[in-house]
Amino acid sequence: MKQKILLRVAMTDDKTRAKAMKTAVQFKGVNAVEIKGDHRNQIEVTGVEVDMIALINTLRKKVAFAELVSVTKVEPPKHEYEEIRT
């Protein structure tokens, strides 16, 4: 099941943002990491069966305070095929 996880991390400068992204990308199952938010203090992690609790704990230990904002399921795009009648 593919999911998007939105985390809020206390990131004040570019060095901290780079460290947070590097830490998140190293996790098993992570496909993409993106910086979001008005103050660039949120990280959106996209992946398959990512261990959210371990990710948050690792970010807290290595980077700064982190908290879970939301988790959403990513649905694959559905293609509607039209039947061609002859």
Coordinates of C-alpha atoms in Angstrom, one line a residue:
M1 CA 0.0 0.0 0.0
K2 CA 1.5 3.3 -1.1
Q3 CA 1.1 6.2 1.3
K4 CA 2.0 9.8 1.8
I5 CA 3.2 10.8 5.3
L6 CA 3.4 14.5 6.3
L7 CA 5.8 15.3 9.1
R8 CA 6.4 18.6 10.8
V9 CA 10.1 19.0 11.7
A10 CA 11.8 22.0 13.5
M11 CA 14.0 23.0 10.6
T12 CA 15.5 26.5 10.7
D13 CA 18.2 26.5 8.0
D14 CA 19.1 24.7 4.8
K15 CA 21.7 22.5 6.6
T16 CA 19.0 21.1 8.9
R17 CA 16.6 20.6 5.9
A18 CA 19.3 18.7 4.0
K19 CA 20.1 16.5 7.0
A20 CA 16.3 15.7 7.5
M21 CA 15.9 14.8 3.9
K22 CA 19.0 12.6 3.9
T23 CA 17.8 10.8 7.0
A24 CA 14.3 10.2 5.6
V25 CA 15.5 9.0 2.2
Q26 CA 17.6 6.3 3.9
F27 CA 14.6 4.5 5.3
K28 CA 13.3 1.2 3.8
G29 CA 10.3 1.7 1.5
V30 CA 10.7 5.4 1.0
N31 CA 10.4 6.5 -2.7
A32 CA 10.3 10.3 -2.5
V33 CA 10.9 13.1 0.0
E34 CA 9.7 16.6 -0.5
I35 CA 9.9 19.8 1.6
K36 CA 6.5 21.5 2.0
G37 CA 4.7 24.1 4.1
D38 CA 4.7 27.9 4.3
H39 CA 7.8 28.0 6.5
R40 CA 9.4 25.0 4.8
N41 CA 9.1 23.1 8.0
Q42 CA 7.2 20.0 6.7
I43 CA 8.5 16.9 5.0
E44 CA 6.2 14.8 2.8
V45 CA 7.5 11.2 2.5
T46 CA 6.0 8.9 -0.2
G47 CA 6.6 5.2 0.0
V48 CA 5.4 1.7 0.4
E49 CA 4.9 0.4 4.0
V50 CA 7.2 3.0 5.7
D51 CA 7.6 2.6 9.4
M52 CA 6.3 6.0 10.6
I53 CA 7.2 5.6 14.2
A54 CA 10.8 4.6 13.5
L55 CA 11.1 7.5 11.0
I56 CA 9.9 10.0 13.5
N57 CA 12.1 8.7 16.3
T58 CA 15.2 8.8 14.0
L59 CA 14.4 12.3 12.9
R60 CA 14.1 13.4 16.6
K61 CA 17.4 11.8 17.4
K62 CA 19.4 13.0 14.4
V63 CA 17.8 16.3 13.4
A64 CA 15.3 18.0 15.6
F65 CA 11.8 17.7 17.1
A66 CA 9.4 15.9 14.7
E67 CA 5.7 15.2 14.8
L68 CA 3.3 13.3 12.6
V69 CA 0.7 15.6 10.8
S70 CA -1.1 13.2 8.5
V71 CA -1.1 9.9 6.7
T72 CA -3.0 9.5 3.4
K73 CA -3.3 6.5 1.1
V74 CA -2.2 7.0 -2.5
E75 CA -4.6 5.4 -5.0
P76 CA -3.1 4.4 -8.3
P77 CA -4.7 6.3 -11.2
K78 CA -7.7 4.5 -12.7
H79 CA -8.0 4.4 -16.4
E80 CA -11.4 4.3 -17.9
Y81 CA -11.3 2.5 -21.2
E82 CA -14.1 3.0 -23.7
E83 CA -15.4 0.0 -25.4
I84 CA -15.2 0.1 -29.1
R85 CA -18.2 -1.5 -30.8
T86 CA -17.8 -2.7 -34.3

